[in-house]
């Protein structure tokens, strides 16, 4: 199953909708739990415990989490809960789950500069949820490929960017990969682990 979060309609109105695609049937259904904030160009990831974090988007530093009801509530439906805001607004950023369960948000574009940022931060959940800075990437990136595997976060490409780098969670630093991508992308780049 795949969740589609937010977006924009034909008139460029930002959406707070959540849609679920059933991969077995191909049916897409609108879900009753709307995002607290309408978002487009946000980052999202499924946490190890099944909850979903969504953060950023045009003009947004906010974040929220989709999870089960708190104990004692009579309503069994999952709902979105607001989280602390990130340190900066960012859109066209990427997010992933680190090996320790934190949600990392990487790069993106800030509305004040209209340029890609190299800044990164990680959300620690639990009592007193908070964002903490991660070391910045070597290059600012937006619309790039991102994957987390084996205690590493791999980022590659992006708008007008042809480099790749790896964040080593154990070392706590970014390492440049020795070879650039053969072509810089004018648009967004996607990626998948094989």
mmCIF file of N, CA and C in Angstrom, residues 1-100:
data_model
loop_
_atom_site.group_PDB
_atom_site.id
_atom_site.type_symbol
_atom_site.label_atom_id
_atom_site.label_comp_id
_atom_site.label_asym_id
_atom_site.label_seq_id
_atom_site.Cartn_x
_atom_site.Cartn_y
_atom_site.Cartn_z
ATOM 1 N N UNK A 1 0.823 -1.179 0.000
ATOM 2 C CA UNK A 1 0.000 0.000 0.000
ATOM 3 C C UNK A 1 0.870 1.246 0.000
ATOM 4 N N UNK A 2 0.348 2.300 -0.604
ATOM 5 C CA UNK A 2 1.077 3.561 -0.711
ATOM 6 C C UNK A 2 0.151 4.689 -0.266
ATOM 7 N N UNK A 3 0.675 5.604 0.567
ATOM 8 C CA UNK A 3 -0.074 6.799 0.951
ATOM 9 C C UNK A 3 0.387 7.963 0.091
ATOM 10 N N UNK A 4 -0.558 8.703 -0.463
ATOM 11 C CA UNK A 4 -0.270 9.943 -1.182
ATOM 12 C C UNK A 4 -0.690 11.088 -0.274
ATOM 13 N N UNK A 5 0.240 11.993 0.013
ATOM 14 C CA UNK A 5 0.004 13.054 0.992
ATOM 15 C C UNK A 5 0.012 14.416 0.329
ATOM 16 N N UNK A 6 -1.080 15.173 0.495
ATOM 17 C CA UNK A 6 -1.144 16.541 0.012
ATOM 18 C C UNK A 6 -1.052 16.645 -1.495
ATOM 19 N N UNK A 7 -0.394 17.721 -1.948
ATOM 20 C CA UNK A 7 -0.276 18.008 -3.372
ATOM 21 C C UNK A 7 -0.979 19.313 -3.702
ATOM 22 N N UNK A 8 -1.324 19.491 -4.962
ATOM 23 C CA UNK A 8 -2.044 20.688 -5.410
ATOM 24 C C UNK A 8 -3.053 20.268 -6.458
ATOM 25 N N UNK A 9 -4.164 20.993 -6.504
ATOM 26 C CA UNK A 9 -5.184 20.685 -7.500
ATOM 27 C C UNK A 9 -4.913 21.459 -8.794
ATOM 28 N N UNK A 10 -5.811 21.368 -9.758
ATOM 29 C CA UNK A 10 -5.633 22.005 -11.063
ATOM 30 C C UNK A 10 -5.540 23.523 -10.968
ATOM 31 N N UNK A 11 -6.105 24.107 -9.912
ATOM 32 C CA UNK A 11 -6.052 25.564 -9.728
ATOM 33 C C UNK A 11 -4.897 25.974 -8.813
ATOM 34 N N UNK A 12 -3.971 25.054 -8.550
ATOM 35 C CA UNK A 12 -2.807 25.278 -7.689
ATOM 36 C C UNK A 12 -3.161 25.536 -6.228
ATOM 37 N N UNK A 13 -4.335 25.085 -5.783
ATOM 38 C CA UNK A 13 -4.676 25.144 -4.365
ATOM 39 C C UNK A 13 -3.980 23.988 -3.658
ATOM 40 N N UNK A 14 -3.315 24.272 -2.540
ATOM 41 C CA UNK A 14 -2.634 23.224 -1.789
ATOM 42 C C UNK A 14 -3.669 22.317 -1.133
ATOM 43 N N UNK A 15 -3.334 21.023 -1.057
ATOM 44 C CA UNK A 15 -4.268 20.030 -0.544
ATOM 45 C C UNK A 15 -3.787 19.440 0.779
ATOM 46 N N UNK A 16 -4.733 19.023 1.600
ATOM 47 C CA UNK A 16 -4.427 18.318 2.847
ATOM 48 C C UNK A 16 -4.916 16.875 2.774
ATOM 49 N N UNK A 17 -5.239 16.427 1.591
ATOM 50 C CA UNK A 17 -5.808 15.094 1.417
ATOM 51 C C UNK A 17 -4.773 13.994 1.630
ATOM 52 N N UNK A 18 -5.295 12.846 2.030
ATOM 53 C CA UNK A 18 -4.506 11.625 2.162
ATOM 54 C C UNK A 18 -5.240 10.557 1.366
ATOM 55 N N UNK A 19 -4.528 9.942 0.435
ATOM 56 C CA UNK A 19 -5.121 8.907 -0.407
ATOM 57 C C UNK A 19 -4.321 7.624 -0.241
ATOM 58 N N UNK A 20 -5.005 6.503 -0.209
ATOM 59 C CA UNK A 20 -4.366 5.201 -0.042
ATOM 60 C C UNK A 20 -4.529 4.404 -1.324
ATOM 61 N N UNK A 21 -3.403 3.953 -1.870
ATOM 62 C CA UNK A 21 -3.430 3.098 -3.053
ATOM 63 C C UNK A 21 -3.227 1.657 -2.595
ATOM 64 N N UNK A 22 -4.183 0.806 -2.920
ATOM 65 C CA UNK A 22 -4.066 -0.614 -2.655
ATOM 66 C C UNK A 22 -3.356 -1.229 -3.858
ATOM 67 N N UNK A 23 -2.131 -1.673 -3.661
ATOM 68 C CA UNK A 23 -1.325 -2.165 -4.781
ATOM 69 C C UNK A 23 -1.876 -3.469 -5.359
ATOM 70 N N UNK A 24 -2.604 -4.235 -4.571
ATOM 71 C CA UNK A 24 -3.168 -5.490 -5.071
ATOM 72 C C UNK A 24 -4.325 -5.248 -6.030
ATOM 73 N N UNK A 25 -5.127 -4.226 -5.740
ATOM 74 C CA UNK A 25 -6.311 -3.973 -6.572
ATOM 75 C C UNK A 25 -6.147 -2.776 -7.503
ATOM 76 N N UNK A 26 -5.199 -1.887 -7.191
ATOM 77 C CA UNK A 26 -5.021 -0.672 -7.975
ATOM 78 C C UNK A 26 -6.013 0.417 -7.624
ATOM 79 N N UNK A 27 -6.810 0.200 -6.593
ATOM 80 C CA UNK A 27 -7.826 1.168 -6.190
ATOM 81 C C UNK A 27 -7.207 2.221 -5.273
ATOM 82 N N UNK A 28 -7.532 3.486 -5.557
ATOM 83 C CA UNK A 28 -7.071 4.610 -4.738
ATOM 84 C C UNK A 28 -8.277 5.178 -4.008
ATOM 85 N N UNK A 29 -8.196 5.267 -2.679
ATOM 86 C CA UNK A 29 -9.320 5.773 -1.893
ATOM 87 C C UNK A 29 -8.883 6.944 -1.022
ATOM 88 N N UNK A 30 -9.752 7.922 -0.950
ATOM 89 C CA UNK A 30 -9.535 9.076 -0.084
ATOM 90 C C UNK A 30 -9.693 8.625 1.359
ATOM 91 N N UNK A 31 -8.767 9.029 2.213
ATOM 92 C CA UNK A 31 -8.798 8.625 3.617
ATOM 93 C C UNK A 31 -9.459 9.715 4.467
ATOM 94 N N UNK A 32 -10.041 9.330 5.599
ATOM 95 C CA UNK A 32 -10.738 10.312 6.436
ATOM 96 C C UNK A 32 -9.804 11.214 7.240
ATOM 97 N N UNK A 33 -8.553 10.798 7.420
ATOM 98 C CA UNK A 33 -7.627 11.584 8.232
ATOM 99 C C UNK A 33 -6.821 12.544 7.350
ATOM 100 N N UNK A 34 -7.250 13.808 7.327
ATOM 101 C CA UNK A 34 -6.578 14.839 6.534
ATOM 102 C C UNK A 34 -5.339 15.333 7.258
ATOM 103 N N UNK A 35 -4.358 15.793 6.493
ATOM 104 C CA UNK A 35 -3.201 16.456 7.086
ATOM 105 C C UNK A 35 -3.673 17.689 7.857
ATOM 106 N N UNK A 36 -2.971 18.043 8.919
ATOM 107 C CA UNK A 36 -3.281 19.278 9.646
ATOM 108 C C UNK A 36 -2.944 20.502 8.806
ATOM 109 N N UNK A 37 -1.940 20.363 7.937
ATOM 110 C CA UNK A 37 -1.455 21.462 7.104
ATOM 111 C C UNK A 37 -1.482 21.033 5.642
ATOM 112 N N UNK A 38 -2.026 21.854 4.779
ATOM 113 C CA UNK A 38 -1.990 21.567 3.341
ATOM 114 C C UNK A 38 -0.533 21.663 2.882
ATOM 115 N N UNK A 39 -0.096 20.684 2.100
ATOM 116 C CA UNK A 39 1.320 20.617 1.721
ATOM 117 C C UNK A 39 1.497 20.216 0.259
ATOM 118 N N UNK A 40 2.526 20.766 -0.344
ATOM 119 C CA UNK A 40 3.002 20.317 -1.646
ATOM 120 C C UNK A 40 4.526 20.394 -1.597
ATOM 121 N N UNK A 41 5.208 19.461 -2.233
ATOM 122 C CA UNK A 41 6.672 19.355 -2.238
ATOM 123 C C UNK A 41 7.229 19.087 -0.845
ATOM 124 N N UNK A 42 6.522 18.271 -0.064
ATOM 125 C CA UNK A 42 6.951 17.905 1.287
ATOM 126 C C UNK A 42 7.732 16.592 1.237
ATOM 127 N N UNK A 43 8.284 16.199 2.379
ATOM 128 C CA UNK A 43 8.974 14.919 2.525
ATOM 129 C C UNK A 43 8.201 14.069 3.523
ATOM 130 N N UNK A 44 8.200 12.765 3.321
ATOM 131 C CA UNK A 44 7.500 11.863 4.233
ATOM 132 C C UNK A 44 8.210 10.518 4.266
ATOM 133 N N UNK A 45 8.011 9.798 5.361
ATOM 134 C CA UNK A 45 8.577 8.455 5.490
ATOM 135 C C UNK A 45 7.779 7.672 6.528
ATOM 136 N N UNK A 46 7.794 6.367 6.367
ATOM 137 C CA UNK A 46 7.160 5.464 7.328
ATOM 138 C C UNK A 46 8.217 5.073 8.354
ATOM 139 N N UNK A 47 7.892 5.278 9.625
ATOM 140 C CA UNK A 47 8.807 4.937 10.707
ATOM 141 C C UNK A 47 8.807 3.427 10.953
ATOM 142 N N UNK A 48 9.769 2.980 11.723
ATOM 143 C CA UNK A 48 9.915 1.553 11.994
ATOM 144 C C UNK A 48 8.686 0.969 12.688
ATOM 145 N N UNK A 49 7.966 1.780 13.467
ATOM 146 C CA UNK A 49 6.777 1.307 14.188
ATOM 147 C C UNK A 49 5.487 1.454 13.376
ATOM 148 N N UNK A 50 5.576 1.882 12.116
ATOM 149 C CA UNK A 50 4.420 1.989 11.240
ATOM 150 C C UNK A 50 3.813 3.374 11.142
ATOM 151 N N UNK A 51 4.172 4.286 12.051
ATOM 152 C CA UNK A 51 3.656 5.647 11.950
ATOM 153 C C UNK A 51 4.309 6.341 10.754
ATOM 154 N N UNK A 52 3.697 7.442 10.304
ATOM 155 C CA UNK A 52 4.183 8.176 9.132
ATOM 156 C C UNK A 52 4.449 9.622 9.522
ATOM 157 N N UNK A 53 5.629 10.134 9.163
ATOM 158 C CA UNK A 53 5.980 11.534 9.392
ATOM 159 C C UNK A 53 5.942 12.263 8.066
ATOM 160 N N UNK A 54 5.402 13.486 8.084
ATOM 161 C CA UNK A 54 5.361 14.352 6.909
ATOM 162 C C UNK A 54 5.848 15.731 7.348
ATOM 163 N N UNK A 55 6.775 16.313 6.593
ATOM 164 C CA UNK A 55 7.359 17.596 6.997
ATOM 165 C C UNK A 55 7.669 18.463 5.788
ATOM 166 N N UNK A 56 7.633 19.787 6.008
ATOM 167 C CA UNK A 56 8.016 20.740 4.982
ATOM 168 C C UNK A 56 6.946 20.945 3.928
ATOM 169 N N UNK A 57 7.380 21.489 2.815
ATOM 170 C CA UNK A 57 6.493 21.861 1.724
ATOM 171 C C UNK A 57 6.623 23.353 1.480
ATOM 172 N N UNK A 58 5.933 23.876 0.496
ATOM 173 C CA UNK A 58 6.036 25.303 0.178
ATOM 174 C C UNK A 58 5.685 26.131 1.410
ATOM 175 N N UNK A 59 6.628 26.969 1.834
ATOM 176 C CA UNK A 59 6.410 27.874 2.959
ATOM 177 C C UNK A 59 6.222 27.198 4.297
ATOM 178 N N UNK A 60 6.688 25.956 4.446
ATOM 179 C CA UNK A 60 6.431 25.200 5.674
ATOM 180 C C UNK A 60 7.705 24.732 6.376
ATOM 181 N N UNK A 61 7.744 24.977 7.678
ATOM 182 C CA UNK A 61 8.743 24.371 8.556
ATOM 183 C C UNK A 61 8.057 23.364 9.473
ATOM 184 N N UNK A 62 6.735 23.233 9.324
ATOM 185 C CA UNK A 62 5.956 22.377 10.215
ATOM 186 C C UNK A 62 6.140 20.901 9.867
ATOM 187 N N UNK A 63 5.777 20.063 10.843
ATOM 188 C CA UNK A 63 5.836 18.612 10.669
ATOM 189 C C UNK A 63 4.669 17.999 11.431
ATOM 190 N N UNK A 64 4.274 16.814 11.004
ATOM 191 C CA UNK A 64 3.193 16.107 11.682
ATOM 192 C C UNK A 64 3.391 14.609 11.525
ATOM 193 N N UNK A 65 2.707 13.858 12.396
ATOM 194 C CA UNK A 65 2.856 12.408 12.399
ATOM 195 C C UNK A 65 1.489 11.748 12.406
ATOM 196 N N UNK A 66 1.335 10.709 11.586
ATOM 197 C CA UNK A 66 0.110 9.931 11.528
ATOM 198 C C UNK A 66 0.309 8.703 12.397
ATOM 199 N N UNK A 67 -0.555 8.542 13.399
ATOM 200 C CA UNK A 67 -0.412 7.406 14.292
ATOM 201 C C UNK A 67 -1.711 7.002 14.930
ATOM 202 N N UNK A 68 -1.651 5.906 15.707
ATOM 203 C CA UNK A 68 -2.852 5.410 16.374
ATOM 204 C C UNK A 68 -3.297 6.380 17.463
ATOM 205 N N UNK A 69 -4.532 6.227 17.911
ATOM 206 C CA UNK A 69 -5.027 7.127 18.961
ATOM 207 C C UNK A 69 -4.257 6.944 20.258
ATOM 208 N N UNK A 70 -4.220 7.994 21.052
ATOM 209 C CA UNK A 70 -3.577 7.904 22.357
ATOM 210 C C UNK A 70 -4.427 7.016 23.249
ATOM 211 N N UNK A 71 -3.789 6.399 24.216
ATOM 212 C CA UNK A 71 -4.506 5.509 25.139
ATOM 213 C C UNK A 71 -5.644 6.255 25.817
ATOM 214 N N UNK A 72 -6.752 5.561 25.966
ATOM 215 C CA UNK A 72 -7.891 6.148 26.640
ATOM 216 C C UNK A 72 -8.885 6.829 25.711
ATOM 217 N N UNK A 73 -8.479 7.080 24.458
ATOM 218 C CA UNK A 73 -9.419 7.699 23.517
ATOM 219 C C UNK A 73 -10.401 6.657 23.018
ATOM 220 N N UNK A 74 -11.640 7.049 22.883
ATOM 221 C CA UNK A 74 -12.660 6.107 22.422
ATOM 222 C C UNK A 74 -12.651 5.950 20.903
ATOM 223 N N UNK A 75 -12.087 6.920 20.169
ATOM 224 C CA UNK A 75 -12.044 6.870 18.708
ATOM 225 C C UNK A 75 -10.835 6.031 18.276
ATOM 226 N N UNK A 76 -11.060 4.889 17.613
ATOM 227 C CA UNK A 76 -9.938 4.023 17.237
ATOM 228 C C UNK A 76 -9.192 4.465 15.977
ATOM 229 N N UNK A 77 -9.651 5.512 15.315
ATOM 230 C CA UNK A 77 -9.045 5.932 14.050
ATOM 231 C C UNK A 77 -7.684 6.587 14.262
ATOM 232 N N UNK A 78 -6.784 6.323 13.320
ATOM 233 C CA UNK A 78 -5.498 7.008 13.338
ATOM 234 C C UNK A 78 -5.729 8.480 13.019
ATOM 235 N N UNK A 79 -4.816 9.337 13.473
ATOM 236 C CA UNK A 79 -4.971 10.775 13.248
ATOM 237 C C UNK A 79 -3.595 11.423 13.137
ATOM 238 N N UNK A 80 -3.582 12.602 12.519
ATOM 239 C CA UNK A 80 -2.357 13.394 12.412
ATOM 240 C C UNK A 80 -2.191 14.242 13.672
ATOM 241 N N UNK A 81 -0.978 14.274 14.200
ATOM 242 C CA UNK A 81 -0.638 15.076 15.373
ATOM 243 C C UNK A 81 0.504 16.005 14.993
ATOM 244 N N UNK A 82 0.392 17.263 15.380
ATOM 245 C CA UNK A 82 1.456 18.226 15.079
ATOM 246 C C UNK A 82 2.718 17.880 15.857
ATOM 247 N N UNK A 83 3.853 18.124 15.232
ATOM 248 C CA UNK A 83 5.173 17.928 15.830
ATOM 249 C C UNK A 83 5.870 19.279 15.916
ATOM 250 N N UNK A 84 6.974 19.365 16.636
ATOM 251 C CA UNK A 84 7.733 20.619 16.637
ATOM 252 C C UNK A 84 8.168 20.985 15.214
ATOM 253 N N UNK A 85 8.282 22.279 14.960
ATOM 254 C CA UNK A 85 8.699 22.757 13.635
ATOM 255 C C UNK A 85 10.191 22.528 13.427
ATOM 256 N N UNK A 86 10.575 22.368 12.170
ATOM 257 C CA UNK A 86 11.989 22.274 11.806
ATOM 258 C C UNK A 86 12.644 23.634 12.021
ATOM 259 N N UNK A 87 13.949 23.688 11.891
ATOM 260 C CA UNK A 87 14.669 24.949 12.110
ATOM 261 C C UNK A 87 14.444 25.947 10.975
ATOM 262 N N UNK A 88 14.126 25.450 9.773
ATOM 263 C CA UNK A 88 13.888 26.324 8.623
ATOM 264 C C UNK A 88 12.738 25.775 7.786
ATOM 265 N N UNK A 89 12.120 26.651 7.001
ATOM 266 C CA UNK A 89 11.147 26.205 5.997
ATOM 267 C C UNK A 89 11.928 25.538 4.872
ATOM 268 N N UNK A 90 11.378 24.455 4.352
ATOM 269 C CA UNK A 90 12.039 23.800 3.214
ATOM 270 C C UNK A 90 11.027 23.061 2.361
ATOM 271 N N UNK A 91 11.210 23.152 1.049
ATOM 272 C CA UNK A 91 10.400 22.392 0.098
ATOM 273 C C UNK A 91 11.354 21.669 -0.843
ATOM 274 N N UNK A 92 10.839 20.689 -1.571
ATOM 275 C CA UNK A 92 11.677 19.861 -2.453
ATOM 276 C C UNK A 92 12.816 19.208 -1.687
ATOM 277 N N UNK A 93 12.577 18.957 -0.412
ATOM 278 C CA UNK A 93 13.550 18.276 0.440
ATOM 279 C C UNK A 93 13.293 16.772 0.366
ATOM 280 N N UNK A 94 14.125 16.007 1.023
ATOM 281 C CA UNK A 94 13.929 14.561 1.071
ATOM 282 C C UNK A 94 13.987 14.123 2.528
ATOM 283 N N UNK A 95 13.298 13.035 2.823
ATOM 284 C CA UNK A 95 13.279 12.491 4.170
ATOM 285 C C UNK A 95 13.497 10.992 4.138
ATOM 286 N N UNK A 96 14.060 10.466 5.220
ATOM 287 C CA UNK A 96 14.265 9.029 5.348
ATOM 288 C C UNK A 96 14.362 8.685 6.834
ATOM 289 N N UNK A 97 14.271 7.406 7.124
ATOM 290 C CA UNK A 97 14.382 6.934 8.498
ATOM 291 C C UNK A 97 15.799 6.411 8.707
ATOM 292 N N UNK A 98 16.448 6.940 9.728
ATOM 293 C CA UNK A 98 17.807 6.518 10.057
ATOM 294 C C UNK A 98 17.759 5.178 10.805
ATOM 295 N N UNK A 99 18.908 4.523 10.943
ATOM 296 C CA UNK A 99 18.956 3.196 11.554
ATOM 297 C C UNK A 99 18.505 3.207 13.013
ATOM 298 N N UNK A 100 18.633 4.350 13.686
ATOM 299 C CA UNK A 100 18.202 4.442 15.090
ATOM 300 C C UNK A 100 16.739 4.855 15.228
#
